[in-house]
Short mmCIF file of C-alpha atoms in Angstrom, two decimals:
data_model
loop_
_atom_site.label_atom_id
_atom_site.label_comp_id
_atom_site.label_asym_id
_atom_site.label_seq_id
_atom_site.Cartn_x
_atom_site.Cartn_y
_atom_site.Cartn_z
CA ASP A 29 -5.05 16.20 12.43
CA THR A 30 -3.02 13.27 11.12
CA ALA A 31 -5.25 10.60 9.62
CA VAL A 32 -3.17 7.47 10.27
CA SER A 33 -0.30 7.75 12.72
CA GLN A 34 2.35 5.27 13.79
CA THR A 35 4.80 5.26 16.64
CA PRO A 36 7.69 5.07 16.71
CA LYS A 37 8.97 6.34 13.36
CA TYR A 38 12.31 4.64 13.83
CA LEU A 39 13.18 1.62 15.91
CA VAL A 40 16.67 0.19 16.31
CA THR A 41 17.00 -2.87 18.49
CA GLN A 42 19.03 -6.00 19.13
CA MET A 43 18.21 -9.48 17.92
CA GLY A 44 16.07 -11.40 20.37
CA ASN A 45 14.30 -8.39 21.81
CA ASP A 46 10.53 -7.89 21.86
CA LYS A 47 9.12 -4.66 20.47
CA SER A 48 5.77 -3.07 19.65
CA ILE A 49 4.65 -0.64 16.99
CA LYS A 50 1.47 1.33 17.54
CA CYS A 51 -1.02 2.56 14.97
CA GLU A 52 -3.97 4.87 15.37
CA GLN A 53 -6.44 6.25 12.84
CA ASN A 54 -8.86 9.10 13.39
CA LEU A 55 -10.83 8.57 10.19
CA GLY A 56 -13.58 6.48 11.76
CA HIS A 57 -12.64 3.54 9.52
CA ASP A 58 -13.69 -0.03 10.28
CA THR A 59 -10.70 -1.81 8.83
CA MET A 60 -6.99 -1.58 9.60
CA TYR A 61 -3.95 -3.31 8.11
CA TRP A 62 -0.29 -3.98 8.63
CA TYR A 63 2.08 -4.16 5.66
CA LYS A 64 5.78 -4.98 5.51
CA GLN A 65 8.07 -3.35 2.97
CA ASP A 66 11.42 -5.10 2.71
CA SER A 67 14.78 -3.76 1.56
CA LYS A 68 13.85 -4.36 -2.07
CA LYS A 69 10.75 -2.23 -1.45
CA PHE A 70 8.35 -5.10 -2.05
CA LEU A 71 5.14 -4.38 -0.17
CA LYS A 72 3.27 -7.31 1.34
CA ILE A 73 0.18 -7.41 3.50
CA MET A 74 0.57 -9.08 6.88
CA PHE A 75 -2.74 -8.67 8.70
CA SER A 76 -6.06 -6.93 8.46
CA TYR A 77 -8.68 -6.32 11.13
CA ASN A 78 -12.30 -5.36 10.67
CA ASN A 79 -14.04 -3.97 13.76
CA LYS A 80 -11.34 -5.48 15.99
CA GLU A 81 -11.71 -8.89 14.37
CA LEU A 82 -8.84 -10.55 12.51
CA ILE A 83 -9.77 -11.01 8.85
CA ILE A 84 -6.55 -11.55 6.96
CA ASN A 85 -3.52 -13.30 8.38
CA GLU A 86 -0.93 -13.92 5.72
CA THR A 87 1.95 -16.32 6.10
CA VAL A 88 3.65 -14.46 8.90
CA PRO A 89 5.70 -16.03 11.71
CA ASN A 90 3.72 -16.32 14.92
CA ARG A 91 6.33 -14.08 16.55
CA PHE A 92 4.19 -11.31 15.04
CA SER A 93 1.00 -10.69 16.97
CA PRO A 94 -1.41 -7.91 16.09
CA LYS A 95 -3.70 -6.51 18.75
CA SER A 96 -6.71 -4.29 18.19
CA PRO A 97 -8.02 -2.82 21.47
CA ASP A 98 -10.63 -0.84 19.53
CA LYS A 99 -11.34 -0.15 15.89
CA ALA A 100 -9.20 3.00 15.90
CA HIS A 101 -6.05 1.16 16.98
CA LEU A 102 -4.07 -1.75 15.61
CA ASN A 103 -0.78 -2.48 17.31
CA LEU A 104 1.89 -4.90 16.16
CA HIS A 105 3.94 -6.80 18.70
CA ILE A 106 7.03 -8.69 17.57
CA ASN A 107 8.72 -11.27 19.77
CA SER A 108 12.29 -12.52 19.50
CA LEU A 109 13.27 -10.13 16.73
CA GLU A 110 15.44 -11.49 13.93
CA LEU A 111 17.69 -9.76 11.41
CA GLY A 112 15.18 -10.51 8.65
CA ASP A 113 12.53 -8.51 10.44
CA SER A 114 14.35 -5.32 9.44
CA ALA A 115 11.96 -3.48 7.17
CA VAL A 116 9.54 -0.58 7.01
CA TYR A 117 6.17 -1.46 8.51
CA PHE A 118 3.12 0.43 7.29
CA CYS A 119 -0.22 0.66 8.96
CA ALA A 120 -3.27 1.50 6.84
CA SER A 121 -7.00 1.89 7.29
CA SER A 122 -10.07 1.86 5.08
CA GLN A 123 -13.84 2.00 5.35
CA VAL A 124 -16.15 -0.72 4.13
CA ALA A 125 -18.77 0.93 1.97
CA GLY A 126 -20.92 0.08 -0.96
CA GLN A 127 -19.29 -2.46 -3.18
CA GLY A 128 -16.44 -3.81 -1.13
CA VAL A 129 -13.73 -1.78 0.52
CA GLU A 130 -12.81 1.82 0.05
CA THR A 131 -9.38 3.30 -0.49
CA GLN A 132 -6.65 2.52 2.00
CA TYR A 133 -4.95 5.40 3.79
CA PHE A 134 -1.41 4.68 4.88
CA GLY A 135 0.52 5.79 7.92
CA PRO A 136 4.02 7.26 7.59
CA GLY A 137 5.73 3.93 8.26
CA THR A 138 7.97 2.64 11.02
CA ARG A 139 11.53 1.85 10.02
CA LEU A 140 12.71 -1.15 12.05
CA LEU A 141 16.37 -2.08 12.12
CA VAL A 142 17.41 -5.23 13.94
CA LEU A 143 21.11 -5.47 14.77
CA ALA B 28 -4.77 -15.60 -6.13
CA GLN B 29 -4.34 -12.24 -7.73
CA THR B 30 -1.04 -11.08 -9.17
CA VAL B 31 0.06 -7.60 -10.16
CA THR B 32 2.97 -7.08 -12.54
CA GLN B 33 4.88 -3.90 -13.15
CA SER B 34 7.31 -4.70 -15.92
CA GLN B 35 9.36 -1.51 -15.70
CA PRO B 36 11.58 -1.46 -12.58
CA GLU B 37 12.95 1.97 -13.49
CA MET B 38 11.96 4.81 -15.77
CA SER B 39 13.05 8.36 -16.33
CA VAL B 40 11.45 11.36 -18.00
CA GLN B 41 12.39 14.94 -18.68
CA GLU B 42 10.59 17.62 -16.75
CA ALA B 43 7.38 18.76 -18.51
CA GLU B 44 7.26 15.60 -20.64
CA THR B 45 4.71 12.80 -20.42
CA VAL B 46 5.44 9.32 -19.13
CA THR B 47 3.37 6.13 -18.91
CA LEU B 48 3.89 3.45 -16.29
CA SER B 49 2.63 -0.03 -17.08
CA CYS B 50 0.69 -2.40 -14.87
CA THR B 51 -0.99 -5.69 -15.66
CA TYR B 52 -2.88 -7.93 -13.29
CA ASP B 53 -4.44 -11.32 -13.19
CA THR B 54 -7.73 -12.15 -11.52
CA SER B 55 -10.82 -14.24 -12.04
CA GLU B 56 -13.02 -11.73 -10.26
CA SER B 57 -15.24 -9.21 -11.99
CA ASN B 58 -15.58 -6.63 -9.21
CA TYR B 59 -12.44 -5.03 -7.92
CA TYR B 60 -10.53 -1.79 -7.46
CA LEU B 61 -7.22 -0.73 -8.91
CA PHE B 62 -4.93 1.89 -7.43
CA TRP B 63 -1.74 3.72 -8.12
CA TYR B 64 0.26 4.75 -5.07
CA LYS B 65 3.28 7.03 -4.99
CA GLN B 66 6.12 6.55 -2.51
CA PRO B 67 8.62 9.44 -2.50
CA PRO B 68 11.98 9.14 -0.73
CA SER B 69 10.21 10.05 2.52
CA ARG B 70 8.63 6.55 2.26
CA GLN B 71 5.11 7.90 2.77
CA MET B 72 2.54 5.99 0.71
CA ILE B 73 0.32 8.44 -1.14
CA LEU B 74 -2.74 7.53 -3.16
CA VAL B 75 -2.46 8.92 -6.68
CA ILE B 76 -5.56 7.59 -8.37
CA ARG B 77 -8.09 4.78 -8.16
CA GLN B 78 -10.36 3.00 -10.62
CA GLU B 79 -13.44 0.88 -9.99
CA ALA B 80 -13.56 -2.08 -12.35
CA TYR B 81 -17.26 -1.61 -13.06
CA LYS B 82 -16.65 1.89 -14.42
CA GLN B 83 -15.73 2.08 -18.08
CA GLN B 84 -14.57 5.66 -17.89
CA ASN B 85 -10.88 6.10 -17.14
CA ALA B 86 -10.11 7.91 -13.90
CA THR B 87 -8.25 11.22 -13.99
CA GLU B 88 -6.76 13.38 -11.25
CA ASN B 89 -5.21 16.58 -12.58
CA ARG B 90 -2.01 15.55 -14.38
CA PHE B 91 -2.55 11.87 -13.64
CA SER B 92 -4.77 9.63 -15.71
CA VAL B 93 -5.15 5.92 -16.27
CA ASN B 94 -5.78 3.74 -19.27
CA PHE B 95 -7.91 0.91 -17.90
CA GLN B 96 -8.36 -2.01 -20.27
CA LYS B 97 -10.45 -4.54 -18.38
CA ALA B 98 -10.41 -7.26 -21.02
CA ALA B 99 -6.65 -7.01 -21.32
CA LYS B 100 -6.26 -6.65 -17.52
CA SER B 101 -4.11 -3.62 -18.01
CA PHE B 102 -4.01 -0.48 -15.87
CA SER B 103 -1.37 2.02 -16.96
CA LEU B 104 -0.70 5.40 -15.37
CA LYS B 105 0.02 8.45 -17.48
CA ILE B 106 1.71 11.44 -15.90
CA SER B 107 1.49 14.59 -18.00
CA ASP B 108 3.70 17.66 -17.62
CA SER B 109 6.05 15.74 -15.29
CA GLN B 110 7.41 17.69 -12.35
CA LEU B 111 10.50 17.12 -10.23
CA GLY B 112 8.23 16.32 -7.30
CA ASP B 113 6.87 13.35 -9.22
CA THR B 114 10.17 11.54 -8.63
CA ALA B 115 9.16 8.53 -6.55
CA MET B 116 8.46 4.85 -6.59
CA TYR B 117 5.02 4.07 -8.01
CA PHE B 118 3.04 1.01 -6.97
CA CYS B 119 0.09 -0.47 -8.79
CA ALA B 120 -2.34 -2.28 -6.48
CA PHE B 121 -5.34 -4.56 -6.86
CA MET B 122 -8.08 -4.96 -4.28
CA SER B 123 -10.97 -7.38 -4.50
CA ALA B 124 -14.44 -5.99 -3.85
CA MET B 125 -15.62 -9.40 -2.69
CA THR B 126 -14.45 -9.44 0.92
CA ASN B 127 -15.33 -7.06 3.72
CA ALA B 128 -11.70 -6.35 4.55
CA GLY B 129 -9.96 -5.97 1.24
CA LYS B 130 -6.65 -7.67 0.73
CA SER B 131 -4.52 -5.56 -1.54
CA THR B 132 -1.96 -7.08 -3.84
CA PHE B 133 0.81 -4.70 -4.81
CA GLY B 134 3.15 -4.79 -7.79
CA ASP B 135 6.88 -4.62 -7.22
CA GLY B 136 6.99 -0.93 -8.06
CA THR B 137 8.46 1.32 -10.74
CA THR B 138 11.04 3.90 -9.75
CA LEU B 139 10.41 7.07 -11.71
CA THR B 140 13.04 9.80 -11.96
CA VAL B 141 12.08 13.17 -13.37
CA LYS B 142 15.13 14.97 -14.77
CA PRO B 143 15.45 18.75 -14.94
#
């Protein structure tokens, strides 16, 4: 009965490869997010989707492409991986309600290592 | 743009003691949410406590409480009766209530170590 799940948990790959990380939430939330946490543990938002529509797109290389097939899923595809892409990627979801947005629930993270 | 500042990169406390983590933020908005998240070594992000800016009363969750000073834009977290399991990195976060898909701004984190 995991609320926000991500696969895979760990991903080790070579530079130049293309990889995807999947995220699913079973909370019935309208909004989903991708965050990147670098080696210094700084947490930065990358994207957010509301009802499958892109809402926030921070300054992220266009090698990163989110895809939301439905409001319960937000996948992250990364092309031509670079060493600097090594990080922990967190998916999160929240529900729009009342005044603004409710609390975000985070997935367990995907640790990406690019060699 | 909003900014969130956590001025204490590292802190330590003895088990059973009380510790306060500082957070200040900068915004021109009047409606927003503030959060404290805990990230233990497992890297899971866990919500500790949240505060709505329109509420004057400070939020509390068991041993965790906040001191929310809206005019000073300060949002500190107090952990009472610290336990070894409280050892983690703590992030303060700001979220605007203005948009329909809130963009959170996180502080750089405070690493808290609880010593036996």
